[in-house]
Structures are given as C-alpha cells and as structure tokens.
XYZ file of C-alpha atoms in Angstrom:
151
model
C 146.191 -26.100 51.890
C 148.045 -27.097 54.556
C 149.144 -25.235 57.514
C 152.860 -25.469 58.826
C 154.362 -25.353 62.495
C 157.925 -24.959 63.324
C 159.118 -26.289 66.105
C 160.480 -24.226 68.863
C 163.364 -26.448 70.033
C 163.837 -27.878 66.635
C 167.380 -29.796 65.910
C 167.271 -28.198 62.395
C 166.627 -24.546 61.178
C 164.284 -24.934 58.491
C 162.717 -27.847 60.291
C 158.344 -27.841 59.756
C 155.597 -30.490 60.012
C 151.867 -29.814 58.731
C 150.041 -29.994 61.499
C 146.608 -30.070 59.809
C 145.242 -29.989 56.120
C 141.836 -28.690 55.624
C 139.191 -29.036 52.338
C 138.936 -25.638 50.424
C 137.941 -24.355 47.331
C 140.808 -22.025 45.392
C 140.653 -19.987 42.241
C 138.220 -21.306 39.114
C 141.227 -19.560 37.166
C 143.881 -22.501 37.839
C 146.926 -21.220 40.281
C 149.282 -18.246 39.504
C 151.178 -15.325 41.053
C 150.413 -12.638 38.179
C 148.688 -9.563 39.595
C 144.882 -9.646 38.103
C 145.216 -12.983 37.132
C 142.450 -13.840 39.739
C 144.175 -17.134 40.385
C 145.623 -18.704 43.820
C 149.035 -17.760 44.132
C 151.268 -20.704 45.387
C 154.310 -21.001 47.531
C 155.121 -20.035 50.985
C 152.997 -17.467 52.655
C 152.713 -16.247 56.300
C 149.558 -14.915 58.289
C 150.085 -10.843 57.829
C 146.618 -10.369 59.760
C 144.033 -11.502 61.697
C 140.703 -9.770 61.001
C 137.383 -10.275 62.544
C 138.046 -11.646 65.939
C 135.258 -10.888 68.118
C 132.834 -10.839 65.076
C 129.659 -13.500 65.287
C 129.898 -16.143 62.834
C 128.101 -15.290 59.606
C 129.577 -11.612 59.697
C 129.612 -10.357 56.178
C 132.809 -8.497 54.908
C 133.965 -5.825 52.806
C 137.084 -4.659 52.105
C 137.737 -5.937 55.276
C 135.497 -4.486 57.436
C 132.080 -5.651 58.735
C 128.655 -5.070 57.018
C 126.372 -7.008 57.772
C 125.194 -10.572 58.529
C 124.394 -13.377 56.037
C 120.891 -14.244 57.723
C 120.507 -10.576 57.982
C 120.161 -9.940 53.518
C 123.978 -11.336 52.664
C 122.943 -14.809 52.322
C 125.497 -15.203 49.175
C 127.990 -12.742 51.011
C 131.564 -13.699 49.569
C 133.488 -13.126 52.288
C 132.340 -14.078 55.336
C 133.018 -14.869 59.407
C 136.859 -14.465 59.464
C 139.525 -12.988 57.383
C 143.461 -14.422 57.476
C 145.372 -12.175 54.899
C 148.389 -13.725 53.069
C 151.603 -12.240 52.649
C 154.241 -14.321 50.167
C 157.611 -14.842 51.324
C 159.045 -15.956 47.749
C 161.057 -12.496 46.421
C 160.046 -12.372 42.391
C 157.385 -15.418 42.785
C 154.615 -14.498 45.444
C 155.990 -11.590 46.915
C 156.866 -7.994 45.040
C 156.344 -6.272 42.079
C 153.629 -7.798 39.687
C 152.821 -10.946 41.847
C 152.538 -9.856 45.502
C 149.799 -11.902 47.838
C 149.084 -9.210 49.940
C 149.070 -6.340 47.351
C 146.742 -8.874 45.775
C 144.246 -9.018 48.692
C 144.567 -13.351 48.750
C 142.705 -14.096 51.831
C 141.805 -17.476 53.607
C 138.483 -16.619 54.500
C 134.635 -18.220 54.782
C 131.990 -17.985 52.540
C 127.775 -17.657 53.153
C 127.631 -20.075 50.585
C 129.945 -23.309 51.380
C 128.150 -25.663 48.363
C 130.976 -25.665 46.545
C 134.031 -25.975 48.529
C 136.197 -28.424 47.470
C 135.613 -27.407 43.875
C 137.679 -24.458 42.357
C 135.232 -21.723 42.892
C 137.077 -18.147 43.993
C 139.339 -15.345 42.091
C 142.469 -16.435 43.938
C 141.392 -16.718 47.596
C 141.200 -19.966 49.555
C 137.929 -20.397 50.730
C 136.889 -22.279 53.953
C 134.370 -23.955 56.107
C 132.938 -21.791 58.782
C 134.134 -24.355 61.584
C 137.329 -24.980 60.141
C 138.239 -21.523 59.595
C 137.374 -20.613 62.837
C 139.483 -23.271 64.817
C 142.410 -22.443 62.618
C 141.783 -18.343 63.413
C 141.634 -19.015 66.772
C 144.714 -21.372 66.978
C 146.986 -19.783 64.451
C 149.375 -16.937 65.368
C 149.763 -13.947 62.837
C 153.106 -14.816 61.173
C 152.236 -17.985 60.994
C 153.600 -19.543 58.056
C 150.808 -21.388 54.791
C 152.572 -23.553 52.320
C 149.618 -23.418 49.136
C 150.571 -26.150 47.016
C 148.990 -27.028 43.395
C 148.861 -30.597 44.357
C-alpha cells in the first residue's frame, strides 16, 4: 500500500509521488471490487474519514465506535487503535453499484493481533502496525488520496 501526495505547486495536474510504503496484511480472499467478495478492492481510493483520534492505542472497535481495550478482554480485537475509511474514486471499478469501498466498509486500520501482517490475513481491509498506522493517521489529511495495488 502506498500512500500518495500531490504536490501543491505541481508543474503538472495529475502530478503524485509516494511518499511512504508501509508492510500490511490484505484480504486471505486474493484482491477484488465485488460487494461480499471479502477481498481488497484495488485502485485509487481517498481518506473519507478519520476515526478514533483522541482514542489510547489498543482501543477496540466496532462498527466504528469504541468498546473496549485489547489488554482490557479484546486481546484478539479485529479492529483496533485507529480507523481510516476508504472511499474508491474509480466509477464502475471501486466506486458504485456492486463494488463500492466505502459501502463495503474497507478500512486501513490496526489489529490486537499484528503476527501476521505481511501475510494475507483480513476480509478486504488493509491491516496495519500500531506505530505505523498511527504516524500515517496523524500525518494524513482526510481526502487524502491511497493507490492499493496487487503488486
């Protein structure tokens, strides 16, 4: 996963550089748009929100808001310190009827356990270190844009 920066004086419109890759663990379906499919959708995606600012690390979550703590009885909680919900940008691919991100709750989030990141693991989300995912929450801007990539 990488995530993209445009610059603000840049010479050319569509002008981005990755300005930092991170290790993750996506879907242990494969990749895909298809609503249900569980799998990580690809293509272009921007930050639609920011949840859990605020929250100690190791805050447990469910459907997006807090419930507990993973050294409080949610040591396996699935999602877990920060939330960044995607939203596709790709009309037909990532985005609208039958394969929409966000309609498809695809988070970048943490995990209680982080064993197996690196290693497809998740039903579509992309999951992340605790101290990655909470420099790139606290850097990143909602609308941010998140190229996913198969590769």
């Amino acid at each position: 996963m990488w995530w993209l920066r445009k610059p603000i004086a840049s010479a050319t419109p569509n002008a981005h550089r990755i300005a930092r890759s991170f290790r993750v663990s996506t879907s242990r379906f494969g990749v895909g748009q298809t609503a249900g499919s569980n799998r990580t959708p690809l293509g272009l995606h921007r930050i639609a929100t920011k949840i859990g600012a605020g929250w100690p690390v190791g805050t447990a979550f469910v459907e997006r808001q807090p419930i507990g703590y993973t050294w409080q009885g949610l040591p396996s909680a699935p999602i877990a310190h920060r939330i960044l919900w995607l939203e596709g940008l790709e009309p037909g691919f990532n985005s609208g009827a039958g394969c929409d991100s966000r309609q498809r709750f695809i988070y970048i989030h943490g995990v209680a356990d982080e064993s197996k990141l690196g290693q497809p693991n998740s039903h579509g989300c992309i999951h992340m270190l605790a101290s990655d995912l909470l420099c790139l929450f606290d850097r990143i801007e909602p609308a941010s844009m998140v190229w996913i990539d198969a590769d």
